[in-house]
Short mmCIF file of C-alpha atoms and ligand atoms in Angstrom, two decimals:
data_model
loop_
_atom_site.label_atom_id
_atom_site.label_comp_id
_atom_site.label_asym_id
_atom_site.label_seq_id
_atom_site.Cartn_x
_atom_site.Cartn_y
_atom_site.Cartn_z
CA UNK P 1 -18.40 14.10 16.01
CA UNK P 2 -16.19 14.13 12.69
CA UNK P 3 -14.87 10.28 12.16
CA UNK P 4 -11.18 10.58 12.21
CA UNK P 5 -8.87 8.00 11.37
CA UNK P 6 -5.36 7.10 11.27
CA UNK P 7 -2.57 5.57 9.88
CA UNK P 8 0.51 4.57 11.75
CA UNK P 9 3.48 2.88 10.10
CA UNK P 10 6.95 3.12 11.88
CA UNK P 11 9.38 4.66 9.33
CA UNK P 12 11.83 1.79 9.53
CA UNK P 13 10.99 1.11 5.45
CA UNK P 14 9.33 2.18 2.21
CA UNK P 15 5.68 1.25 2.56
CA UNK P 16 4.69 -2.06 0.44
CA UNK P 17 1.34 -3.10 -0.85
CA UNK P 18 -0.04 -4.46 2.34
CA UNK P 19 0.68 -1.01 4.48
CA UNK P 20 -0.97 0.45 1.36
CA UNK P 21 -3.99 -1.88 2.02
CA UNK P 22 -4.12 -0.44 5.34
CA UNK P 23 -3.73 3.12 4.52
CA UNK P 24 -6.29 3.19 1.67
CA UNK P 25 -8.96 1.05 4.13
CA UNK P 26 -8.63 4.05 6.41
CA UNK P 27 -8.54 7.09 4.06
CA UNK P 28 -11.28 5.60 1.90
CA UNK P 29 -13.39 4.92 5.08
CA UNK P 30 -12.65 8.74 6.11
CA UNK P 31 -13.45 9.96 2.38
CA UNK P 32 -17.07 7.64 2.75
CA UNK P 33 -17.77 9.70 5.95
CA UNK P 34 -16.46 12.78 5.18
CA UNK P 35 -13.91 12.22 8.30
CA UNK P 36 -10.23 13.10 8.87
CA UNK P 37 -7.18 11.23 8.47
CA UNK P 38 -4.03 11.88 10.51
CA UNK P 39 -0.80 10.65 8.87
CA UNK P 40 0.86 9.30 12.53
CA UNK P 41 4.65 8.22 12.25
CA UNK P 42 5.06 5.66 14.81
CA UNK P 43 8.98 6.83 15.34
CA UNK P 44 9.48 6.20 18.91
CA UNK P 45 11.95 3.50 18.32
CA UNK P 46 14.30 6.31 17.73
CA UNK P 47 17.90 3.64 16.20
CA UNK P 48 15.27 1.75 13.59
CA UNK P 49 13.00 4.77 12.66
CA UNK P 50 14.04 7.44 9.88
CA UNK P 51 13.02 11.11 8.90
CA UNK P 52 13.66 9.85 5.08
CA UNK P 53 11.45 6.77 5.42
CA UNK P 54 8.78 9.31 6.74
CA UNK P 55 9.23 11.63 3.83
CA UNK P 56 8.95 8.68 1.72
CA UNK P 57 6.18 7.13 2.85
CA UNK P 58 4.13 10.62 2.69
CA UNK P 59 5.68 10.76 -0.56
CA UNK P 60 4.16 7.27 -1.66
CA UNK P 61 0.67 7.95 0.00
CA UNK P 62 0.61 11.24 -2.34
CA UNK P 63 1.46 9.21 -5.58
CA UNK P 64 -1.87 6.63 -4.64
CA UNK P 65 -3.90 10.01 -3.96
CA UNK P 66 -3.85 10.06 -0.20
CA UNK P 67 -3.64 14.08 1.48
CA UNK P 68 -3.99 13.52 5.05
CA UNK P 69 -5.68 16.43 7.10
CA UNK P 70 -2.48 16.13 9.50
CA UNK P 71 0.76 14.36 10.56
CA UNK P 72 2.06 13.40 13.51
CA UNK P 73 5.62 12.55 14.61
CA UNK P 74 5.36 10.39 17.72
CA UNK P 75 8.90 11.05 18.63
CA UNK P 76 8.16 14.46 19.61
CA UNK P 77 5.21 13.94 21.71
CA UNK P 78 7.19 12.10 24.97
CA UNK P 79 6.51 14.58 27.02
CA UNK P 80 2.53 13.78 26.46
CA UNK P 81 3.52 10.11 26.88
CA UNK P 82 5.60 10.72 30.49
CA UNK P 83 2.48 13.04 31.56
CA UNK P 84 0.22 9.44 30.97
CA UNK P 85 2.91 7.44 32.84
CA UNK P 86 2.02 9.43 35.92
CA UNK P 87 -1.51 9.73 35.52
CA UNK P 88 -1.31 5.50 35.51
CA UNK P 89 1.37 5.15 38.15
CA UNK P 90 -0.79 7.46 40.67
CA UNK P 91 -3.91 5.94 39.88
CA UNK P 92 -1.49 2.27 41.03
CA UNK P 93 -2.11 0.35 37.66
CA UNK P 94 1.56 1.11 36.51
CA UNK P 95 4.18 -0.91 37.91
CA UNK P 96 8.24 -1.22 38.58
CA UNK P 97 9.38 -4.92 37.74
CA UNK P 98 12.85 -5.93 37.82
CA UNK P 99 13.22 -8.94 35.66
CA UNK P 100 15.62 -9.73 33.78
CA UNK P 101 14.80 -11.84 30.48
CA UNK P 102 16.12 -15.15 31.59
CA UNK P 103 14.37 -14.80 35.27
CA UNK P 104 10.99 -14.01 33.26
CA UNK P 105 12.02 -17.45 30.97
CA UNK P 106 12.72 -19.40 34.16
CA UNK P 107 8.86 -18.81 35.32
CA UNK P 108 7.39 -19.24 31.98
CA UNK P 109 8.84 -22.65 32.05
CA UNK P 110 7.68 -23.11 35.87
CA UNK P 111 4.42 -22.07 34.85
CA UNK P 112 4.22 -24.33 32.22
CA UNK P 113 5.08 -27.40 34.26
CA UNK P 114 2.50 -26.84 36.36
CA UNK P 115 0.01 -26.28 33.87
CA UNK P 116 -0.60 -22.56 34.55
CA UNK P 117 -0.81 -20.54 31.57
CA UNK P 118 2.77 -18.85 30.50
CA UNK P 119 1.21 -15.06 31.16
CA UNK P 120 3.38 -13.03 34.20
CA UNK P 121 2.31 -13.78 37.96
CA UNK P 122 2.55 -10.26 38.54
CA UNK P 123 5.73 -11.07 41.40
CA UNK P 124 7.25 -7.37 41.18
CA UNK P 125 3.92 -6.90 42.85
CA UNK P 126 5.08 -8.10 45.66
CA UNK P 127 8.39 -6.27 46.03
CA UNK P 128 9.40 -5.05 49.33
CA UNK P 129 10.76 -1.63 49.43
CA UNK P 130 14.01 -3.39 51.04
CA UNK P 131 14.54 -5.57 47.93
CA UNK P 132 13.57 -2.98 45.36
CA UNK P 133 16.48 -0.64 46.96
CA UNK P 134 18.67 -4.00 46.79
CA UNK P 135 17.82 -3.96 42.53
CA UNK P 136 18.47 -0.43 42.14
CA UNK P 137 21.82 -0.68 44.18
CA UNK P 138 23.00 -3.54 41.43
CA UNK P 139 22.45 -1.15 39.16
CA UNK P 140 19.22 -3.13 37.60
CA UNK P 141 16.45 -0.47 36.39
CA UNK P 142 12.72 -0.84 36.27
CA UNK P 143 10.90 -1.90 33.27
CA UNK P 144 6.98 -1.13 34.02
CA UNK P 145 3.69 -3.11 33.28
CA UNK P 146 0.16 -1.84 33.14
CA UNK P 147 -1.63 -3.45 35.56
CA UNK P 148 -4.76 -5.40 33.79
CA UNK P 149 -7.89 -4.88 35.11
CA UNK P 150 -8.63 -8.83 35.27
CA UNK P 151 -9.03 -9.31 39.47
CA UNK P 152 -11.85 -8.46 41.68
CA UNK P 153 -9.61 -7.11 44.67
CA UNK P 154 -6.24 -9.34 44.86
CA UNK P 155 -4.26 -8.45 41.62
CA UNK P 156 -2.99 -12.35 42.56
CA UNK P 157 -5.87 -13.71 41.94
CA UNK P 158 -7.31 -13.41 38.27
CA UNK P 159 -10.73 -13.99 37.40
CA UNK P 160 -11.78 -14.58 33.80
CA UNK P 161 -12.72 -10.82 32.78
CA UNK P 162 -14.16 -10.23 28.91
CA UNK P 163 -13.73 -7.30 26.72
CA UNK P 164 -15.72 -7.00 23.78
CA UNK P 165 -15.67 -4.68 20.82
CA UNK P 166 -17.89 -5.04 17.46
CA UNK P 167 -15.24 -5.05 15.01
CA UNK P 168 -15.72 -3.18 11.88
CA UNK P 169 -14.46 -6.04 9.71
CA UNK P 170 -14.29 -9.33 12.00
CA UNK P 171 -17.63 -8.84 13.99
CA UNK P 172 -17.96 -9.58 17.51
CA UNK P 173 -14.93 -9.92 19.33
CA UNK P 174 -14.09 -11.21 22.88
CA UNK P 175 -10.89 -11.66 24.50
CA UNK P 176 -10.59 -12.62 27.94
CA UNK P 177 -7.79 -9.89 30.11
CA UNK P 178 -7.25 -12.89 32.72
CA UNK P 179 -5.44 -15.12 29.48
CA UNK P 180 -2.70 -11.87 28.71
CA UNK P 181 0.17 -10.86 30.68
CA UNK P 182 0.31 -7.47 31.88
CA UNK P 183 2.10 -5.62 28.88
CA UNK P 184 5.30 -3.91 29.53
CA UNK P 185 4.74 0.01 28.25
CA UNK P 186 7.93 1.17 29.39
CA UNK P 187 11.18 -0.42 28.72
CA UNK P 188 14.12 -0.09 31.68
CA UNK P 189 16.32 2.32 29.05
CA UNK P 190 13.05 4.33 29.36
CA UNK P 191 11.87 3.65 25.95
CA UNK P 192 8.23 3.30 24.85
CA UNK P 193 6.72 0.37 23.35
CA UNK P 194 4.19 0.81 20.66
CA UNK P 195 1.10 0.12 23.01
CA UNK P 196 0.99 3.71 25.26
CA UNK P 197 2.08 6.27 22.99
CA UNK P 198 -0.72 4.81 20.58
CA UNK P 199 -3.29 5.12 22.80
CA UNK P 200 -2.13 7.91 24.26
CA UNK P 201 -2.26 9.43 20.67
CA UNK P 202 -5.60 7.92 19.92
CA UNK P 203 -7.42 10.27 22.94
CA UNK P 204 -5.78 13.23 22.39
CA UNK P 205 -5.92 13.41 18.51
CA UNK P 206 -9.64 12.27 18.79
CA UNK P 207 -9.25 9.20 16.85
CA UNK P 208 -12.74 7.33 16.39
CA UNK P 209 -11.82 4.39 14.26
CA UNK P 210 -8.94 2.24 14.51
CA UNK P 211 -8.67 0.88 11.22
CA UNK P 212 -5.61 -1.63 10.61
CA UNK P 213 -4.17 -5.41 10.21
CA UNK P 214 -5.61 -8.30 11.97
CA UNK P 215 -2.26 -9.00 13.13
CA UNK P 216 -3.44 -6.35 16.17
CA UNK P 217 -6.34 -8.27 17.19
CA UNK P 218 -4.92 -9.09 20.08
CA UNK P 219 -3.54 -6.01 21.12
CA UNK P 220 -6.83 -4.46 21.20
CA UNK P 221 -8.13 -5.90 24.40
CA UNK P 222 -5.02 -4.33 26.21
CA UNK P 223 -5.74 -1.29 24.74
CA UNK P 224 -9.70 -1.28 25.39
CA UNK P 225 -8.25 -1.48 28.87
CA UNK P 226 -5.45 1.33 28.77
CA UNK P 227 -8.39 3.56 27.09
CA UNK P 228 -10.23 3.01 29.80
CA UNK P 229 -7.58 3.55 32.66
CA UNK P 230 -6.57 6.59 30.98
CA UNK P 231 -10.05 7.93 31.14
CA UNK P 232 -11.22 7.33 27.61
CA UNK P 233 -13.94 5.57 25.78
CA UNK P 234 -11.97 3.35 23.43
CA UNK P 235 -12.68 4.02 19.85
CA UNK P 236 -14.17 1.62 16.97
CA UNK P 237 -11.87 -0.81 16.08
CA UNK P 238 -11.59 -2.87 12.78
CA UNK P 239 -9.00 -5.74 11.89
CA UNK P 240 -8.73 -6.40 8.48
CA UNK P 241 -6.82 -9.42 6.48
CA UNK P 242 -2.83 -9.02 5.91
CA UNK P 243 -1.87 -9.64 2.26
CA UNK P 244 0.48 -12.50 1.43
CA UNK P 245 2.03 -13.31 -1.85
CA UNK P 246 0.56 -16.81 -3.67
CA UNK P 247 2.92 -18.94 -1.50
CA UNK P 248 1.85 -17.43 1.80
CA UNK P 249 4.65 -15.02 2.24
CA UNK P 250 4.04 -12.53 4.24
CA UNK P 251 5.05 -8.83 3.45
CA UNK P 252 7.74 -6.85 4.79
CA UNK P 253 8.81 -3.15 5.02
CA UNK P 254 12.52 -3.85 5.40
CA UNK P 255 12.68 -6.53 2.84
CA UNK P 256 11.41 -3.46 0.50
CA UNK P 257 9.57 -6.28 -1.55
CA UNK P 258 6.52 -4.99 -3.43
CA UNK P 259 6.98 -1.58 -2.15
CA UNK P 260 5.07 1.40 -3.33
CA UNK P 261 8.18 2.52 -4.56
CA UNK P 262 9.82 -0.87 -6.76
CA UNK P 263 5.61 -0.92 -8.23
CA UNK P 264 5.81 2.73 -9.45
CA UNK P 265 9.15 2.37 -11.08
CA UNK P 266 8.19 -0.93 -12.68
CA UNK P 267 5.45 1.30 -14.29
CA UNK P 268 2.44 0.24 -12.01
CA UNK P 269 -0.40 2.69 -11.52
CA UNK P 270 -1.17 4.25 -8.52
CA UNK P 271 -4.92 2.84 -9.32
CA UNK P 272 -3.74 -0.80 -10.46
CA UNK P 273 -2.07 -1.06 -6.82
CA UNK P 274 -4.76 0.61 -5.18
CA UNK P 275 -7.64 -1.55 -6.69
CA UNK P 276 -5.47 -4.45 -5.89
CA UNK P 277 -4.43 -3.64 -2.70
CA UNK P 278 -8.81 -2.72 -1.65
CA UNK P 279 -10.76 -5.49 -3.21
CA UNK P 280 -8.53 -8.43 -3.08
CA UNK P 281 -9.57 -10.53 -0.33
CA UNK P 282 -13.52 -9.00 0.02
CA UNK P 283 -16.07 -10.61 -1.30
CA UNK P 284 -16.14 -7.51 -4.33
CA UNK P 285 -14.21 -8.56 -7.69
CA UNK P 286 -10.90 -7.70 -8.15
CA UNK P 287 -10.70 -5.09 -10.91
CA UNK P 288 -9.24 -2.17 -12.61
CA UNK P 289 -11.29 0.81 -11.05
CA UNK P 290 -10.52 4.02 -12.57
CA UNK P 291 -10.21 6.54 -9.04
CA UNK P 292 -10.15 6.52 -5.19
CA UNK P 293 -13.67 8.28 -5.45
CA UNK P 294 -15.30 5.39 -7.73
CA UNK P 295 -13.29 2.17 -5.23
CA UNK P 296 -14.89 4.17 -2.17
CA UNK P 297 -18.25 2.75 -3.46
CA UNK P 298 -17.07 -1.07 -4.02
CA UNK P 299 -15.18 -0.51 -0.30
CA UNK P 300 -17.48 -2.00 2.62
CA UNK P 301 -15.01 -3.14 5.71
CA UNK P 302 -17.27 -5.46 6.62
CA UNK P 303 -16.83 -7.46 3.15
CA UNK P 304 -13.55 -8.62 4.00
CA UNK P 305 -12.51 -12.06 4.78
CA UNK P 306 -11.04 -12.83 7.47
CA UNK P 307 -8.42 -15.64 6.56
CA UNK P 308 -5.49 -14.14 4.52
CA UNK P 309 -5.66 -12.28 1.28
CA UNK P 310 -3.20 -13.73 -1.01
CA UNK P 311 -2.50 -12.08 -4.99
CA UNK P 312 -0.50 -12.68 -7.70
CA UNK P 313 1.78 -9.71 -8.27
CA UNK P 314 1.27 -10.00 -12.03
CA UNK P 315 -2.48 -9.33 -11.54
CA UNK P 316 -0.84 -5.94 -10.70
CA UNK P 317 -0.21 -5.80 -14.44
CA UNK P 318 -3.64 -6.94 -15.76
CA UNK P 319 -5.05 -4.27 -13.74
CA UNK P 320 -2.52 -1.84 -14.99
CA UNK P 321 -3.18 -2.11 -18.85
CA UNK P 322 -6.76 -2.08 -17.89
CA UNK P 323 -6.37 1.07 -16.93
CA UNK P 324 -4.03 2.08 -19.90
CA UNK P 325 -6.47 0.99 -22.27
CA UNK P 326 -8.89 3.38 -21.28
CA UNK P 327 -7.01 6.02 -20.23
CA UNK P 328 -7.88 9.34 -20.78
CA UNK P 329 -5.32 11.43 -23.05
CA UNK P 330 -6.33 14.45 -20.35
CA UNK P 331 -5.16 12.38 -17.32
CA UNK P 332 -1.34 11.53 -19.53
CA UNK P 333 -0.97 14.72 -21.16
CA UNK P 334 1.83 15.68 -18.64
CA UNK P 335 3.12 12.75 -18.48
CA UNK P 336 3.74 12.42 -21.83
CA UNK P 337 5.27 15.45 -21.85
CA UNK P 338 8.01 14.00 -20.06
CA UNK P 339 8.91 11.43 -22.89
CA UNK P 340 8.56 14.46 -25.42
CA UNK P 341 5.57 13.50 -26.69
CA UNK P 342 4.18 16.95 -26.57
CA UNK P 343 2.98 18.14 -30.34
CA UNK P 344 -0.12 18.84 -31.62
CA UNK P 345 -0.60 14.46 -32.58
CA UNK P 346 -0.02 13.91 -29.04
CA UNK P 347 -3.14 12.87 -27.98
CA UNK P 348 -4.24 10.59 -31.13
CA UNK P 349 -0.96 8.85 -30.77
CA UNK P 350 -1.93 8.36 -27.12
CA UNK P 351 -5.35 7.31 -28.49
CA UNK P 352 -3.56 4.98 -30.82
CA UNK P 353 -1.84 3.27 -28.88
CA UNK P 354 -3.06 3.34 -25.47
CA UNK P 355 -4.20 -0.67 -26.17
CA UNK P 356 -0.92 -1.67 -26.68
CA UNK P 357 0.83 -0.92 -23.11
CA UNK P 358 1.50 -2.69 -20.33
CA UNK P 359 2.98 0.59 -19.19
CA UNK P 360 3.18 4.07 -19.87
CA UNK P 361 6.92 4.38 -20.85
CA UNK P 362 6.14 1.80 -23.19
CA UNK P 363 4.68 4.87 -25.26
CA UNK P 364 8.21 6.15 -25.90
CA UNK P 365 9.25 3.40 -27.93
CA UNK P 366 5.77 3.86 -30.13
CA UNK P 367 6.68 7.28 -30.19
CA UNK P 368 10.22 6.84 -31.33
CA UNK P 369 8.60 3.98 -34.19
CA UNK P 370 6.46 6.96 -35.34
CA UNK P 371 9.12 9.10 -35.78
CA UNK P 372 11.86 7.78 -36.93
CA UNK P 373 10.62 4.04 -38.21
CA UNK P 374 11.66 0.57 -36.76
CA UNK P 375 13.40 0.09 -34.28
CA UNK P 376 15.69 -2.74 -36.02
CA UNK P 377 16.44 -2.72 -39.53
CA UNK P 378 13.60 -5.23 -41.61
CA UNK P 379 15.11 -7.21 -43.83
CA UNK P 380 12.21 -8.84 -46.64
CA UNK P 381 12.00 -11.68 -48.77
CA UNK P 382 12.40 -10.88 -52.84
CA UNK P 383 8.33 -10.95 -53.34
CA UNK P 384 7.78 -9.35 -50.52
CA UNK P 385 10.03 -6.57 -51.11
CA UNK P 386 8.07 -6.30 -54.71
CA UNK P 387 5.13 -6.24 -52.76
CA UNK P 388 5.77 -3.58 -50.82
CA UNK P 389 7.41 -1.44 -53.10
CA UNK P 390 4.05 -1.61 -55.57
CA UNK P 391 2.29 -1.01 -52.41
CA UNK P 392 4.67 2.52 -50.97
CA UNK P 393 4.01 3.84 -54.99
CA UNK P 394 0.18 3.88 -54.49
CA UNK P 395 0.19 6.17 -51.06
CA UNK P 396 -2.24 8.56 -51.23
CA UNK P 397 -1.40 12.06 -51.97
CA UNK P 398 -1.75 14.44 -49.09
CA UNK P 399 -3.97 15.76 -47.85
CA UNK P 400 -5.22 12.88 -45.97
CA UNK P 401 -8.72 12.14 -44.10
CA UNK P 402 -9.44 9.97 -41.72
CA UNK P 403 -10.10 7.19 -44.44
CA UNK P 404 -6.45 7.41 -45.75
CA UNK P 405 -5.27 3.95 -44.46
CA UNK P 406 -8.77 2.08 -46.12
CA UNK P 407 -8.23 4.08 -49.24
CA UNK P 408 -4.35 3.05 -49.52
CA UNK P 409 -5.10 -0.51 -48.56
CA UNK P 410 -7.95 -0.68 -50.80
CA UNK P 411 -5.66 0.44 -53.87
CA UNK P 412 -2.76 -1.72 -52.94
CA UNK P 413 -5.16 -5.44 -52.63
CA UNK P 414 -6.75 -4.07 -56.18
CA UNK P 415 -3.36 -4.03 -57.59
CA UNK P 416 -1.62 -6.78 -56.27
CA UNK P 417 -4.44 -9.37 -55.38
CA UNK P 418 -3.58 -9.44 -51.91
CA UNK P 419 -5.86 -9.60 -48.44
CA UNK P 420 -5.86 -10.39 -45.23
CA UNK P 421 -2.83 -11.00 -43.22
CA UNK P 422 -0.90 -11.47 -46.46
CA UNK P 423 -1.62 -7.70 -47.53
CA UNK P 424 -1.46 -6.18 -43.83
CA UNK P 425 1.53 -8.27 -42.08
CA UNK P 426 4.29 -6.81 -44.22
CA UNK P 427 2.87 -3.51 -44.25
CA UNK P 428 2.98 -3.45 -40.36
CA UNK P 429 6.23 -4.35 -40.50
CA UNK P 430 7.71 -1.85 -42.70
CA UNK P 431 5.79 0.35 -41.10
CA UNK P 432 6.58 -0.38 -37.35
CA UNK P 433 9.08 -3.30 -37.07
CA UNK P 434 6.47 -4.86 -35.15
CA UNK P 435 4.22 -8.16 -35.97
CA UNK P 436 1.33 -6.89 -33.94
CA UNK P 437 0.61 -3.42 -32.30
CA UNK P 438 -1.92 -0.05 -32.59
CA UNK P 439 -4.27 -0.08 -35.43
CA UNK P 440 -2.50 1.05 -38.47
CA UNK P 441 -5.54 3.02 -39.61
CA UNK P 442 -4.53 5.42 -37.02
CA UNK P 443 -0.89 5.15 -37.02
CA UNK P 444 -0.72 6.03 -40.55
CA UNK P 445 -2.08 9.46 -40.13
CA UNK P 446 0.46 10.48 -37.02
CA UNK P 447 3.44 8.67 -39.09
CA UNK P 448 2.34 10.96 -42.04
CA UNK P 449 3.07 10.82 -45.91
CA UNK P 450 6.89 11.81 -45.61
CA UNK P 451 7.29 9.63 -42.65
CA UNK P 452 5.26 6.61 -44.32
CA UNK P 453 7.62 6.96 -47.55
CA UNK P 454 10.97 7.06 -45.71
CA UNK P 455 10.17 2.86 -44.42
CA UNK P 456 9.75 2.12 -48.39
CA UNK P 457 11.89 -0.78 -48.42
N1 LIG C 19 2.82 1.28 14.30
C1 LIG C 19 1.86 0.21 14.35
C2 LIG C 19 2.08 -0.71 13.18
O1 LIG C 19 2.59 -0.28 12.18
C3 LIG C 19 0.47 0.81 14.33
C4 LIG C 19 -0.61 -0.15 14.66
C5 LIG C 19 -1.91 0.57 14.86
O2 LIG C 19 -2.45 1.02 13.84
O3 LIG C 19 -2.35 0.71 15.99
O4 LIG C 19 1.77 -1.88 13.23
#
């Protein structure tokens, strides 16, 4: 049987770095077992969902290196979802209530009183035919529940009835169907909730692990049950941790904080966010890790805590020049292209000054210092500006090798006496307009004799 997972946002946002957790558990579990992954859009909430929040996401999963084998658009499948809402109501475990919201309040509170746990009491069970025509003559529509399997033969009388499930992340897991109201699938507009069409989905597009936030732990006993009434052995299941920032907050796709989307335009790498966004909160370190293929080997689901995972956005960015620093001039070529770094000292600029970034469009403004000089104007002291101008009369002569910046250096402390920072502090700046950057010994030879003599001072 080929493991297939899924993910399944609802397109009501651009993804952020905890859906990103969630996606990258389940492709990097599918990659470990050579499985599938099905991109599902959970769009059945037709006013909140969007096509462009779908494209989007796919969009951002592509950036982090995710290709799913298919995807799914839940709001065309309803005609698969009515064909399950008869097989339940004729098997009897789908049922017309007629509550309004303040009636199903009223009992809650009733319940409460009497110390009975707030869960339905299953009344529309007991509907005559007489008073159901009396609802439907008001013009009141049925909403319908799933009957829970939690009774021996009087639906009335609940018995304590345990499902278990050895979750991939959390371990053994029980919950108990008699403590959970039976859950509403269909709304009275006719509307799905999230619960059938995803198990629904799960059957028919042969999904064997359910790999997602621990914020559907208790779902999952419902659905172990709807599996089952629909026929189905339910699949594996595994819960892991939500992501919060360092005060606890939780994430949100409609507040569009740390989405995909702000992280890549703030010049955060699809592996910085992806390293973060696997190891933090398992007992592996968080760090920079260079591809998906290399993090599948530090990714074990059962690693993972199970209390909350919460990160510091700006270990985003120690990751990210991580990354930079050893960065391949191969994997930036294009990339660099883009900023018109594209002649032939492309890559031993990029070599140069790889060390330096906190981002990669932080290479246009080394590129721009190579070219044309500082940035700002520099403006030297009267001994320094001797200094220097002894120093720019003993460049070498081109051609230069690889030695050039030693071999000017060398001249320029025999002449004037100077070391140290006092020799190469004032040469940097002229040079770059900077107090601290690349090595100069390979700056020199991509600024170039001409180059090096127009920031004489
Ligand atoms: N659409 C659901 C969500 O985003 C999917 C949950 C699941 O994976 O079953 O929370």
């Amino acid at each position: 049987m080929t493991i297939t997972v899924r993910f399944a946002p609802s397109p009501t946002g651009r993804i952020h770095i905890g859906n990103t957790r969630t996606a990258l558990f389940n492709w990097l579990f599918a990659q470990k077992h050579n499985g599938r992954f099905i991109q599902r859009f959970d769009d059945t909430d037709v006013e909140r969902s969007r096509k462009e929040y779908a494209d989007s996401i796919l969009y951002d999963l592509h950036w982090l290196g995710i290709f799913p084998d298919s995807i799914e658009y839940q709001s065309k499948r309803f005609d698969v979802y009515d064909q399950a809402v008869e097989k339940l109501k004729a098997a009897g475990v789908l049922y017309p209530c007629y509550e309004t919201p303040e009636e199903l309040d009223l009992r809650r509170k009733i319940r409460r009183t009497r110390g009975l746990p707030p869960v339905y009491g299953r009344e529309a069970l007991a509907l005559t035919q007489d008073e159901i025509t009396e609802f439907e003559a008001d013009g009141r529509r049925p909403h319908w529940r799933f009957l829970l399997p939690n009774f021996a033969s009087d639906p009335a009388e609940t018995q304590r009835t345990e499902v278990h499930w050895n979750d991939l992340v959390r371990g053994e897991e029980t919950v108990d169907l008699a403590s959970l109201s039976d859950p509403v699938l269909v709304r009275e507009d006719g509307t799905y909730l999230y619960t059938l069409p995803s198990v629904v989905d799960d059957i028919d597009m042969g999904v064997t692990h359910v790999i997602r936030g621990d914020d559907h732990v208790t779902n999952t006993g419902v659905q172990i049950a709807l599996f089952r009434a629909l026929g189905a052995e339910p699949p594996v299941f595994g819960h892991h941790n939500l992501l919060t920032t360092s005060s606890g907050e939780g994430l949100s796709k409609r507040s569009g904080a740390l989405s995909v989307e702000s992280l890549r335009e703030a010049g955060v790498e699809p592996m910085a966010i992806a390293s973060l966004a696997v190891l933090i909160g398992t007992s592996e370190n968080v760090q920079a890790i260079d591809s998906l293929a290399e993090l599948a080997t530090h990714f074990d689901p059962a690693s993972t805590s199970k209390s909350a995972a919460k990160f510091d956005p700006d270990e985003l960015f120690v990751l990210n020049r991580a990354l930079l620093h050893r960065m391949p001039f191969e994997e930036v070529r294009d990339r660099l292209v883009l900023f018109g770094i594209a002649d032939e000292r492309a890559e031993a600029f990029w070599n140069a000054v790889r060390g330096n970034l906190d981002k990669i469009a932080d290479a246009r403004d080394w590129w721009r210092i190579v070219n044309e000089g500082p940035l700002e104007a520099q403006q030297f002291d009267a001994e320094t500006l001797e200094f220097l101008r002894s120093g720019f009369a003993l460049l070498p002569e081109e051609p230069w090798g690889d030695t050039v910046w030693k071999q000017w250096t060398g001249a320029i402390r025999k002449e004037t006496g100077r070391k140290g920072k006092e020799l190469f502090a004032p040469l940097r700046l002229a040079l770059t307009g900077r107090s601290s950057g690349p090595e100069l010994a390979e700056l020199l030879p991509i600024i170039g004799r001409e180059g090096t003599l127009a920031r004489r001072p």
